[in-house]
Amino acid sequence: MKINVIIIDKKGKDQLYAPLIEHYKKISKPFAKVEVIELFDKEIAKAQDLSPEVAQRSYSKVLEKYLGSGINIALDPASKEVDSFEFAKLLKDSVTINFYIGGAYGFERDFLSKCDNAVSFGKITLSHKLVKVVLMEQIFRGLSINHNHPYHK
């Protein structure tokens, strides 16, 4: 199984969260290969200064090339909230899963409609770096649930 976490975020040396990301990637290895793909360019930076709509279009433009393979799931605060067991079901019986974390202005409705599913971790606002850690933990928790590993208890 391959799981991609595709996020609109500046690449950087994050000394606080990077060790946690690596930890969850490592402990997930027996169940899945998890990769984090950070996307951010000059077009996105410029678009975010223009308007939320222009920013969302720039996110869609860089994210859409990943929609071609696997199951595509967007993290969207306006979508259905899921618990860890519902989240685990999203991971079941899939070869490739792509999770999308949008930019500061979220996703265009058109991009969300192209995804197979959209889920919410709640209505609170989290930084991109923190939501990435939360997603990584939930991926491992979901894999643990699906493989009867004791972590989820």
mmCIF file of N, CA and C in Angstrom, residues 9-147:
data_model
loop_
_atom_site.group_PDB
_atom_site.id
_atom_site.type_symbol
_atom_site.label_atom_id
_atom_site.label_comp_id
_atom_site.label_asym_id
_atom_site.label_seq_id
_atom_site.Cartn_x
_atom_site.Cartn_y
_atom_site.Cartn_z
ATOM 1 N N ASP A 9 2.232 23.664 0.973
ATOM 2 C CA ASP A 9 3.009 24.177 2.097
ATOM 3 C C ASP A 9 4.443 24.386 1.641
ATOM 4 N N LYS A 10 5.070 25.373 2.222
ATOM 5 C CA LYS A 10 6.460 25.649 1.895
ATOM 6 C C LYS A 10 7.344 24.558 2.480
ATOM 7 N N LYS A 11 8.254 24.065 1.646
ATOM 8 C CA LYS A 11 9.231 23.095 2.130
ATOM 9 C C LYS A 11 10.180 23.839 3.054
ATOM 10 N N GLY A 12 10.585 23.164 4.063
ATOM 11 C CA GLY A 12 11.528 23.832 4.950
ATOM 12 C C GLY A 12 12.013 22.902 6.030
ATOM 13 N N LYS A 13 12.995 23.377 6.722
ATOM 14 C CA LYS A 13 13.543 22.630 7.839
ATOM 15 C C LYS A 13 12.711 22.947 9.072
ATOM 16 N N ASP A 14 11.768 22.093 9.333
ATOM 17 C CA ASP A 14 10.876 22.272 10.470
ATOM 18 C C ASP A 14 11.398 21.426 11.622
ATOM 19 N N GLN A 15 12.036 22.061 12.569
ATOM 20 C CA GLN A 15 12.666 21.316 13.642
ATOM 21 C C GLN A 15 11.670 20.802 14.679
ATOM 22 N N LEU A 16 10.489 21.393 14.736
ATOM 23 C CA LEU A 16 9.505 20.962 15.724
ATOM 24 C C LEU A 16 8.715 19.747 15.253
ATOM 25 N N TYR A 17 8.134 19.813 14.059
ATOM 26 C CA TYR A 17 7.231 18.763 13.588
ATOM 27 C C TYR A 17 7.904 17.691 12.731
ATOM 28 N N ALA A 18 8.999 18.013 12.084
ATOM 29 C CA ALA A 18 9.656 17.060 11.181
ATOM 30 C C ALA A 18 9.988 15.727 11.859
ATOM 31 N N PRO A 19 10.493 15.729 13.089
ATOM 32 C CA PRO A 19 10.762 14.430 13.728
ATOM 33 C C PRO A 19 9.490 13.597 13.938
ATOM 34 N N LEU A 20 8.375 14.249 14.208
ATOM 35 C CA LEU A 20 7.113 13.521 14.366
ATOM 36 C C LEU A 20 6.662 12.921 13.037
ATOM 37 N N ILE A 21 6.781 13.690 11.962
ATOM 38 C CA ILE A 21 6.420 13.194 10.629
ATOM 39 C C ILE A 21 7.252 11.949 10.308
ATOM 40 N N GLU A 22 8.558 12.055 10.534
ATOM 41 C CA GLU A 22 9.444 10.922 10.257
ATOM 42 C C GLU A 22 9.111 9.721 11.140
ATOM 43 N N HIS A 23 8.761 9.981 12.393
ATOM 44 C CA HIS A 23 8.376 8.907 13.311
ATOM 45 C C HIS A 23 7.173 8.140 12.773
ATOM 46 N N TYR A 24 6.130 8.863 12.355
ATOM 47 C CA TYR A 24 4.922 8.197 11.851
ATOM 48 C C TYR A 24 5.172 7.493 10.519
ATOM 49 N N LYS A 25 6.025 8.068 9.677
ATOM 50 C CA LYS A 25 6.385 7.375 8.431
ATOM 51 C C LYS A 25 7.071 6.052 8.750
ATOM 52 N N LYS A 26 7.985 6.093 9.710
ATOM 53 C CA LYS A 26 8.759 4.901 10.065
ATOM 54 C C LYS A 26 7.873 3.810 10.662
ATOM 55 N N ILE A 27 7.017 4.170 11.616
ATOM 56 C CA ILE A 27 6.220 3.130 12.266
ATOM 57 C C ILE A 27 5.083 2.634 11.369
ATOM 58 N N SER A 28 4.766 3.372 10.316
ATOM 59 C CA SER A 28 3.754 2.931 9.352
ATOM 60 C C SER A 28 4.309 1.936 8.338
ATOM 61 N N LYS A 29 5.633 1.870 8.213
ATOM 62 C CA LYS A 29 6.283 1.054 7.174
ATOM 63 C C LYS A 29 5.822 -0.399 7.109
ATOM 64 N N PRO A 30 5.556 -1.070 8.235
ATOM 65 C CA PRO A 30 5.101 -2.460 8.093
ATOM 66 C C PRO A 30 3.766 -2.586 7.336
ATOM 67 N N PHE A 31 2.999 -1.514 7.294
ATOM 68 C CA PHE A 31 1.664 -1.556 6.691
ATOM 69 C C PHE A 31 1.579 -0.812 5.367
ATOM 70 N N ALA A 32 2.351 0.267 5.223
ATOM 71 C CA ALA A 32 2.249 1.106 4.025
ATOM 72 C C ALA A 32 3.486 1.982 3.889
ATOM 73 N N LYS A 33 3.773 2.351 2.652
ATOM 74 C CA LYS A 33 4.800 3.358 2.410
ATOM 75 C C LYS A 33 4.085 4.705 2.401
ATOM 76 N N VAL A 34 4.479 5.584 3.310
ATOM 77 C CA VAL A 34 3.845 6.896 3.418
ATOM 78 C C VAL A 34 4.845 7.952 2.966
ATOM 79 N N GLU A 35 4.407 8.792 2.038
ATOM 80 C CA GLU A 35 5.256 9.859 1.511
ATOM 81 C C GLU A 35 4.541 11.195 1.678
ATOM 82 N N VAL A 36 5.306 12.223 2.040
ATOM 83 C CA VAL A 36 4.765 13.574 2.156
ATOM 84 C C VAL A 36 5.314 14.385 0.988
ATOM 85 N N ILE A 37 4.400 15.002 0.246
ATOM 86 C CA ILE A 37 4.771 15.811 -0.914
ATOM 87 C C ILE A 37 4.309 17.241 -0.641
ATOM 88 N N GLU A 38 5.269 18.143 -0.476
ATOM 89 C CA GLU A 38 4.956 19.551 -0.198
ATOM 90 C C GLU A 38 5.078 20.343 -1.493
ATOM 91 N N LEU A 39 4.023 21.103 -1.798
ATOM 92 C CA LEU A 39 3.979 21.875 -3.035
ATOM 93 C C LEU A 39 3.788 23.347 -2.715
ATOM 94 N N PHE A 40 4.665 24.166 -3.237
ATOM 95 C CA PHE A 40 4.529 25.618 -3.087
ATOM 96 C C PHE A 40 5.470 26.255 -4.096
ATOM 97 N N ASP A 41 4.969 27.224 -4.848
ATOM 98 C CA ASP A 41 5.809 27.895 -5.830
ATOM 99 C C ASP A 41 5.478 29.381 -5.864
ATOM 100 N N LYS A 42 6.152 30.088 -6.742
ATOM 101 C CA LYS A 42 5.954 31.538 -6.856
ATOM 102 C C LYS A 42 4.537 31.885 -7.274
ATOM 103 N N GLU A 43 3.951 31.046 -8.145
ATOM 104 C CA GLU A 43 2.569 31.292 -8.596
ATOM 105 C C GLU A 43 1.590 31.235 -7.415
ATOM 106 N N ILE A 44 1.770 30.261 -6.549
ATOM 107 C CA ILE A 44 0.895 30.149 -5.374
ATOM 108 C C ILE A 44 1.096 31.342 -4.449
ATOM 109 N N ALA A 45 2.344 31.706 -4.213
ATOM 110 C CA ALA A 45 2.629 32.851 -3.346
ATOM 111 C C ALA A 45 1.978 34.123 -3.887
ATOM 112 N N LYS A 46 2.110 34.344 -5.204
ATOM 113 C CA LYS A 46 1.517 35.521 -5.827
ATOM 114 C C LYS A 46 -0.011 35.455 -5.782
ATOM 115 N N ALA A 47 -0.565 34.278 -6.060
ATOM 116 C CA ALA A 47 -2.028 34.096 -6.073
ATOM 117 C C ALA A 47 -2.638 34.373 -4.702
ATOM 118 N N GLN A 48 -1.950 33.956 -3.650
ATOM 119 C CA GLN A 48 -2.467 34.179 -2.292
ATOM 120 C C GLN A 48 -2.544 35.660 -1.942
ATOM 121 N N ASP A 49 -1.737 36.464 -2.606
ATOM 122 C CA ASP A 49 -1.783 37.914 -2.382
ATOM 123 C C ASP A 49 -2.911 38.576 -3.167
ATOM 124 N N LEU A 50 -3.456 37.879 -4.177
ATOM 125 C CA LEU A 50 -4.485 38.474 -5.030
ATOM 126 C C LEU A 50 -5.890 38.293 -4.454
ATOM 127 N N SER A 51 -6.287 37.045 -4.213
ATOM 128 C CA SER A 51 -7.621 36.788 -3.667
ATOM 129 C C SER A 51 -7.739 35.320 -3.279
ATOM 130 N N PRO A 52 -8.693 34.990 -2.417
ATOM 131 C CA PRO A 52 -8.896 33.580 -2.069
ATOM 132 C C PRO A 52 -9.222 32.709 -3.288
ATOM 133 N N GLU A 53 -10.031 33.232 -4.207
ATOM 134 C CA GLU A 53 -10.419 32.461 -5.387
ATOM 135 C C GLU A 53 -9.217 32.173 -6.295
ATOM 136 N N VAL A 54 -8.385 33.169 -6.500
ATOM 137 C CA VAL A 54 -7.194 32.985 -7.331
ATOM 138 C C VAL A 54 -6.236 32.010 -6.642
ATOM 139 N N ALA A 55 -6.127 32.111 -5.338
ATOM 140 C CA ALA A 55 -5.274 31.194 -4.577
ATOM 141 C C ALA A 55 -5.777 29.755 -4.726
ATOM 142 N N GLN A 56 -7.080 29.551 -4.563
ATOM 143 C CA GLN A 56 -7.640 28.209 -4.697
ATOM 144 C C GLN A 56 -7.383 27.632 -6.089
ATOM 145 N N ARG A 57 -7.515 28.458 -7.121
ATOM 146 C CA ARG A 57 -7.238 27.987 -8.487
ATOM 147 C C ARG A 57 -5.779 27.557 -8.623
ATOM 148 N N SER A 58 -4.880 28.311 -7.997
ATOM 149 C CA SER A 58 -3.455 27.948 -8.088
ATOM 150 C C SER A 58 -3.183 26.636 -7.359
ATOM 151 N N TYR A 59 -3.900 26.377 -6.258
ATOM 152 C CA TYR A 59 -3.745 25.094 -5.551
ATOM 153 C C TYR A 59 -4.216 23.952 -6.458
ATOM 154 N N SER A 60 -5.398 24.136 -7.041
ATOM 155 C CA SER A 60 -5.957 23.089 -7.911
ATOM 156 C C SER A 60 -4.997 22.763 -9.047
ATOM 157 N N LYS A 61 -4.403 23.796 -9.610
ATOM 158 C CA LYS A 61 -3.509 23.613 -10.749
ATOM 159 C C LYS A 61 -2.350 22.675 -10.400
ATOM 160 N N VAL A 62 -1.744 22.827 -9.212
ATOM 161 C CA VAL A 62 -0.605 21.972 -8.858
ATOM 162 C C VAL A 62 -1.046 20.622 -8.290
ATOM 163 N N LEU A 63 -2.246 20.550 -7.749
ATOM 164 C CA LEU A 63 -2.716 19.302 -7.141
ATOM 165 C C LEU A 63 -3.347 18.336 -8.146
ATOM 166 N N GLU A 64 -3.966 18.870 -9.192
ATOM 167 C CA GLU A 64 -4.738 18.026 -10.112
ATOM 168 C C GLU A 64 -3.919 16.936 -10.784
ATOM 169 N N LYS A 65 -2.630 17.149 -10.956
ATOM 170 C CA LYS A 65 -1.813 16.122 -11.610
ATOM 171 C C LYS A 65 -1.696 14.855 -10.766
ATOM 172 N N TYR A 66 -2.024 14.923 -9.481
ATOM 173 C CA TYR A 66 -1.963 13.750 -8.610
ATOM 174 C C TYR A 66 -3.282 12.979 -8.570
ATOM 175 N N LEU A 67 -4.335 13.529 -9.159
ATOM 176 C CA LEU A 67 -5.655 12.895 -9.112
ATOM 177 C C LEU A 67 -5.769 11.644 -9.967
ATOM 178 N N GLY A 68 -4.848 11.416 -10.864
ATOM 179 C CA GLY A 68 -4.965 10.328 -11.824
ATOM 180 C C GLY A 68 -4.832 8.928 -11.263
ATOM 181 N N SER A 69 -4.207 8.799 -10.106
ATOM 182 C CA SER A 69 -3.995 7.440 -9.598
ATOM 183 C C SER A 69 -4.517 7.295 -8.170
ATOM 184 N N GLY A 70 -5.068 6.137 -7.891
ATOM 185 C CA GLY A 70 -5.479 5.812 -6.539
ATOM 186 C C GLY A 70 -6.770 6.470 -6.096
ATOM 187 N N ILE A 71 -7.024 6.330 -4.807
ATOM 188 C CA ILE A 71 -8.172 6.952 -4.151
ATOM 189 C C ILE A 71 -7.736 8.334 -3.691
ATOM 190 N N ASN A 72 -8.551 9.344 -3.943
ATOM 191 C CA ASN A 72 -8.206 10.725 -3.614
ATOM 192 C C ASN A 72 -9.140 11.250 -2.535
ATOM 193 N N ILE A 73 -8.530 11.692 -1.426
ATOM 194 C CA ILE A 73 -9.292 12.161 -0.270
ATOM 195 C C ILE A 73 -8.766 13.532 0.161
ATOM 196 N N ALA A 74 -9.655 14.514 0.155
ATOM 197 C CA ALA A 74 -9.279 15.869 0.572
ATOM 198 C C ALA A 74 -9.640 16.071 2.043
ATOM 199 N N LEU A 75 -8.783 16.792 2.747
ATOM 200 C CA LEU A 75 -9.127 17.233 4.093
ATOM 201 C C LEU A 75 -9.773 18.601 3.943
ATOM 202 N N ASP A 76 -11.031 18.675 4.353
ATOM 203 C CA ASP A 76 -11.822 19.886 4.149
ATOM 204 C C ASP A 76 -12.695 20.112 5.384
ATOM 205 N N PRO A 77 -12.500 21.231 6.094
ATOM 206 C CA PRO A 77 -13.250 21.445 7.338
ATOM 207 C C PRO A 77 -14.764 21.484 7.161
ATOM 208 N N ALA A 78 -15.244 21.759 5.958
ATOM 209 C CA ALA A 78 -16.692 21.817 5.724
ATOM 210 C C ALA A 78 -17.286 20.440 5.404
ATOM 211 N N SER A 79 -16.452 19.429 5.278
ATOM 212 C CA SER A 79 -16.926 18.083 4.942
ATOM 213 C C SER A 79 -17.288 17.307 6.206
ATOM 214 N N LYS A 80 -17.671 16.056 6.007
ATOM 215 C CA LYS A 80 -18.124 15.206 7.098
ATOM 216 C C LYS A 80 -16.985 14.904 8.075
ATOM 217 N N GLU A 81 -17.264 15.094 9.360
ATOM 218 C CA GLU A 81 -16.288 14.715 10.379
ATOM 219 C C GLU A 81 -16.289 13.202 10.521
ATOM 220 N N VAL A 82 -15.097 12.630 10.677
ATOM 221 C CA VAL A 82 -14.973 11.185 10.836
ATOM 222 C C VAL A 82 -14.219 10.873 12.123
ATOM 223 N N ASP A 83 -14.573 9.725 12.720
ATOM 224 C CA ASP A 83 -13.785 9.268 13.858
ATOM 225 C C ASP A 83 -12.688 8.342 13.328
ATOM 226 N N SER A 84 -11.861 7.839 14.213
ATOM 227 C CA SER A 84 -10.714 7.034 13.782
ATOM 228 C C SER A 84 -11.128 5.745 13.087
ATOM 229 N N PHE A 85 -12.246 5.150 13.483
ATOM 230 C CA PHE A 85 -12.685 3.909 12.843
ATOM 231 C C PHE A 85 -13.235 4.172 11.437
ATOM 232 N N GLU A 86 -13.953 5.279 11.263
ATOM 233 C CA GLU A 86 -14.419 5.648 9.921
ATOM 234 C C GLU A 86 -13.221 5.984 9.031
ATOM 235 N N PHE A 87 -12.243 6.665 9.618
ATOM 236 C CA PHE A 87 -11.037 7.000 8.880
ATOM 237 C C PHE A 87 -10.311 5.728 8.444
ATOM 238 N N ALA A 88 -10.226 4.744 9.340
ATOM 239 C CA ALA A 88 -9.561 3.480 9.019
ATOM 240 C C ALA A 88 -10.230 2.795 7.828
ATOM 241 N N LYS A 89 -11.551 2.899 7.740
ATOM 242 C CA LYS A 89 -12.267 2.284 6.609
ATOM 243 C C LYS A 89 -11.850 2.907 5.280
ATOM 244 N N LEU A 90 -11.477 4.181 5.306
ATOM 245 C CA LEU A 90 -11.026 4.844 4.081
ATOM 246 C C LEU A 90 -9.724 4.231 3.555
ATOM 247 N N LEU A 91 -8.951 3.647 4.463
ATOM 248 C CA LEU A 91 -7.656 3.078 4.097
ATOM 249 C C LEU A 91 -7.751 1.621 3.651
ATOM 250 N N LYS A 92 -8.868 0.993 3.916
ATOM 251 C CA LYS A 92 -9.024 -0.438 3.660
ATOM 252 C C LYS A 92 -9.077 -0.748 2.160
ATOM 253 N N ASP A 93 -8.400 -1.815 1.802
ATOM 254 C CA ASP A 93 -8.482 -2.390 0.452
ATOM 255 C C ASP A 93 -8.095 -1.418 -0.666
ATOM 256 N N SER A 94 -7.150 -0.557 -0.403
ATOM 257 C CA SER A 94 -6.675 0.371 -1.431
ATOM 258 C C SER A 94 -5.185 0.145 -1.675
ATOM 259 N N VAL A 95 -4.787 0.301 -2.916
ATOM 260 C CA VAL A 95 -3.374 0.162 -3.255
ATOM 261 C C VAL A 95 -2.665 1.502 -3.080
ATOM 262 N N THR A 96 -3.295 2.565 -3.572
ATOM 263 C CA THR A 96 -2.727 3.912 -3.464
ATOM 264 C C THR A 96 -3.804 4.859 -2.965
ATOM 265 N N ILE A 97 -3.438 5.660 -1.976
ATOM 266 C CA ILE A 97 -4.347 6.676 -1.442
ATOM 267 C C ILE A 97 -3.600 8.001 -1.424
ATOM 268 N N ASN A 98 -4.253 9.033 -1.944
ATOM 269 C CA ASN A 98 -3.707 10.382 -1.918
ATOM 270 C C ASN A 98 -4.567 11.236 -0.999
ATOM 271 N N PHE A 99 -3.946 11.793 0.030
ATOM 272 C CA PHE A 99 -4.619 12.753 0.911
ATOM 273 C C PHE A 99 -4.161 14.142 0.513
ATOM 274 N N TYR A 100 -5.106 15.081 0.461
ATOM 275 C CA TYR A 100 -4.790 16.450 0.066
ATOM 276 C C TYR A 100 -5.074 17.405 1.213
ATOM 277 N N ILE A 101 -4.098 18.248 1.497
ATOM 278 C CA ILE A 101 -4.261 19.330 2.466
ATOM 279 C C ILE A 101 -4.100 20.620 1.664
ATOM 280 N N GLY A 102 -5.143 21.418 1.633
ATOM 281 C CA GLY A 102 -5.137 22.628 0.813
ATOM 282 C C GLY A 102 -4.275 23.734 1.402
ATOM 283 N N GLY A 103 -4.254 24.834 0.692
ATOM 284 C CA GLY A 103 -3.517 26.001 1.145
ATOM 285 C C GLY A 103 -4.333 26.813 2.135
ATOM 286 N N ALA A 104 -3.876 28.009 2.391
ATOM 287 C CA ALA A 104 -4.501 28.888 3.385
ATOM 288 C C ALA A 104 -5.977 29.154 3.099
ATOM 289 N N TYR A 105 -6.373 29.081 1.835
ATOM 290 C CA TYR A 105 -7.753 29.388 1.456
ATOM 291 C C TYR A 105 -8.579 28.139 1.119
ATOM 292 N N GLY A 106 -8.057 26.970 1.434
ATOM 293 C CA GLY A 106 -8.819 25.746 1.212
ATOM 294 C C GLY A 106 -8.876 25.354 -0.256
ATOM 295 N N PHE A 107 -9.900 24.569 -0.591
ATOM 296 C CA PHE A 107 -10.037 24.016 -1.934
ATOM 297 C C PHE A 107 -11.177 24.661 -2.700
ATOM 298 N N GLU A 108 -11.033 24.671 -4.023
ATOM 299 C CA GLU A 108 -12.156 25.007 -4.894
ATOM 300 C C GLU A 108 -13.167 23.870 -4.814
ATOM 301 N N ARG A 109 -14.438 24.190 -4.940
ATOM 302 C CA ARG A 109 -15.477 23.148 -4.956
ATOM 303 C C ARG A 109 -15.229 22.176 -6.106
ATOM 304 N N ASP A 110 -14.750 22.688 -7.228
ATOM 305 C CA ASP A 110 -14.478 21.840 -8.390
ATOM 306 C C ASP A 110 -13.417 20.789 -8.071
ATOM 307 N N PHE A 111 -12.367 21.184 -7.345
ATOM 308 C CA PHE A 111 -11.328 20.216 -6.977
ATOM 309 C C PHE A 111 -11.915 19.163 -6.040
ATOM 310 N N LEU A 112 -12.705 19.600 -5.061
ATOM 311 C CA LEU A 112 -13.316 18.651 -4.118
ATOM 312 C C LEU A 112 -14.206 17.644 -4.846
ATOM 313 N N SER A 113 -14.904 18.112 -5.884
ATOM 314 C CA SER A 113 -15.803 17.210 -6.622
ATOM 315 C C SER A 113 -15.023 16.152 -7.406
ATOM 316 N N LYS A 114 -13.763 16.415 -7.713
ATOM 317 C CA LYS A 114 -12.937 15.449 -8.434
ATOM 318 C C LYS A 114 -12.327 14.397 -7.501
ATOM 319 N N CYS A 115 -12.389 14.651 -6.200
ATOM 320 C CA CYS A 115 -11.867 13.681 -5.225
ATOM 321 C C CYS A 115 -12.922 12.617 -4.948
ATOM 322 N N ASP A 116 -12.468 11.458 -4.521
ATOM 323 C CA ASP A 116 -13.374 10.364 -4.188
ATOM 324 C C ASP A 116 -14.093 10.603 -2.866
ATOM 325 N N ASN A 117 -13.466 11.383 -1.999
ATOM 326 C CA ASN A 117 -14.019 11.628 -0.680
ATOM 327 C C ASN A 117 -13.398 12.898 -0.119
ATOM 328 N N ALA A 118 -14.087 13.498 0.837
ATOM 329 C CA ALA A 118 -13.551 14.637 1.578
ATOM 330 C C ALA A 118 -13.971 14.442 3.033
ATOM 331 N N VAL A 119 -13.030 14.653 3.941
ATOM 332 C CA VAL A 119 -13.307 14.457 5.354
ATOM 333 C C VAL A 119 -12.791 15.648 6.159
ATOM 334 N N SER A 120 -13.322 15.758 7.364
ATOM 335 C CA SER A 120 -12.930 16.832 8.259
ATOM 336 C C SER A 120 -12.407 16.257 9.565
ATOM 337 N N PHE A 121 -11.395 16.898 10.114
ATOM 338 C CA PHE A 121 -10.914 16.562 11.451
ATOM 339 C C PHE A 121 -11.516 17.502 12.491
ATOM 340 N N GLY A 122 -12.534 18.259 12.094
ATOM 341 C CA GLY A 122 -13.204 19.164 13.022
ATOM 342 C C GLY A 122 -13.213 20.580 12.497
ATOM 343 N N LYS A 123 -13.896 21.436 13.215
ATOM 344 C CA LYS A 123 -14.081 22.801 12.759
ATOM 345 C C LYS A 123 -12.972 23.762 13.196
ATOM 346 N N ILE A 124 -12.090 23.292 14.083
ATOM 347 C CA ILE A 124 -11.012 24.173 14.518
ATOM 348 C C ILE A 124 -10.011 24.382 13.386
ATOM 349 N N THR A 125 -9.311 25.487 13.424
ATOM 350 C CA THR A 125 -8.289 25.778 12.439
ATOM 351 C C THR A 125 -6.942 25.345 12.995
ATOM 352 N N LEU A 126 -6.227 24.563 12.213
ATOM 353 C CA LEU A 126 -4.885 24.115 12.589
ATOM 354 C C LEU A 126 -3.892 24.611 11.546
ATOM 355 N N SER A 127 -2.666 24.849 11.974
ATOM 356 C CA SER A 127 -1.631 25.223 11.009
ATOM 357 C C SER A 127 -1.385 24.033 10.081
ATOM 358 N N HIS A 128 -0.853 24.321 8.895
ATOM 359 C CA HIS A 128 -0.574 23.256 7.934
ATOM 360 C C HIS A 128 0.392 22.228 8.512
ATOM 361 N N LYS A 129 1.377 22.711 9.208
ATOM 362 C CA LYS A 129 2.379 21.802 9.768
ATOM 363 C C LYS A 129 1.755 20.905 10.835
ATOM 364 N N LEU A 130 0.852 21.451 11.631
ATOM 365 C CA LEU A 130 0.219 20.655 12.678
ATOM 366 C C LEU A 130 -0.802 19.675 12.093
ATOM 367 N N VAL A 131 -1.591 20.102 11.127
ATOM 368 C CA VAL A 131 -2.572 19.181 10.526
ATOM 369 C C VAL A 131 -1.854 18.040 9.813
ATOM 370 N N LYS A 132 -0.670 18.306 9.292
ATOM 371 C CA LYS A 132 0.121 17.243 8.665
ATOM 372 C C LYS A 132 0.484 16.179 9.707
ATOM 373 N N VAL A 133 0.872 16.613 10.901
ATOM 374 C CA VAL A 133 1.195 15.668 11.980
ATOM 375 C C VAL A 133 -0.058 14.899 12.401
ATOM 376 N N VAL A 134 -1.179 15.595 12.558
ATOM 377 C CA VAL A 134 -2.429 14.941 12.948
ATOM 378 C C VAL A 134 -2.822 13.898 11.892
ATOM 379 N N LEU A 135 -2.711 14.249 10.625
ATOM 380 C CA LEU A 135 -3.034 13.298 9.560
ATOM 381 C C LEU A 135 -2.107 12.086 9.614
ATOM 382 N N MET A 136 -0.828 12.317 9.814
ATOM 383 C CA MET A 136 0.127 11.207 9.876
ATOM 384 C C MET A 136 -0.214 10.269 11.037
ATOM 385 N N GLU A 137 -0.595 10.847 12.177
ATOM 386 C CA GLU A 137 -0.964 10.018 13.324
ATOM 387 C C GLU A 137 -2.228 9.220 13.014
ATOM 388 N N GLN A 138 -3.198 9.846 12.382
ATOM 389 C CA GLN A 138 -4.441 9.153 12.047
ATOM 390 C C GLN A 138 -4.217 8.075 10.982
ATOM 391 N N ILE A 139 -3.296 8.315 10.077
ATOM 392 C CA ILE A 139 -2.951 7.277 9.102
ATOM 393 C C ILE A 139 -2.404 6.060 9.840
ATOM 394 N N PHE A 140 -1.455 6.284 10.746
ATOM 395 C CA PHE A 140 -0.918 5.143 11.491
ATOM 396 C C PHE A 140 -2.000 4.483 12.347
ATOM 397 N N ARG A 141 -2.823 5.282 12.989
ATOM 398 C CA ARG A 141 -3.907 4.733 13.813
ATOM 399 C C ARG A 141 -4.855 3.899 12.936
ATOM 400 N N GLY A 142 -5.222 4.417 11.774
ATOM 401 C CA GLY A 142 -6.110 3.691 10.870
ATOM 402 C C GLY A 142 -5.493 2.396 10.382
ATOM 403 N N LEU A 143 -4.211 2.437 10.037
ATOM 404 C CA LEU A 143 -3.518 1.219 9.621
ATOM 405 C C LEU A 143 -3.482 0.216 10.773
ATOM 406 N N SER A 144 -3.276 0.724 11.994
ATOM 407 C CA SER A 144 -3.252 -0.143 13.182
ATOM 408 C C SER A 144 -4.608 -0.803 13.401
ATOM 409 N N ILE A 145 -5.656 -0.038 13.261
ATOM 410 C CA ILE A 145 -7.014 -0.593 13.404
ATOM 411 C C ILE A 145 -7.236 -1.699 12.371
ATOM 412 N N ASN A 146 -6.873 -1.414 11.129
ATOM 413 C CA ASN A 146 -7.109 -2.371 10.048
ATOM 414 C C ASN A 146 -6.269 -3.645 10.169
ATOM 415 N N HIS A 147 -5.141 -3.557 10.890
ATOM 416 C CA HIS A 147 -4.254 -4.720 11.031
ATOM 417 C C HIS A 147 -4.262 -5.282 12.459
#
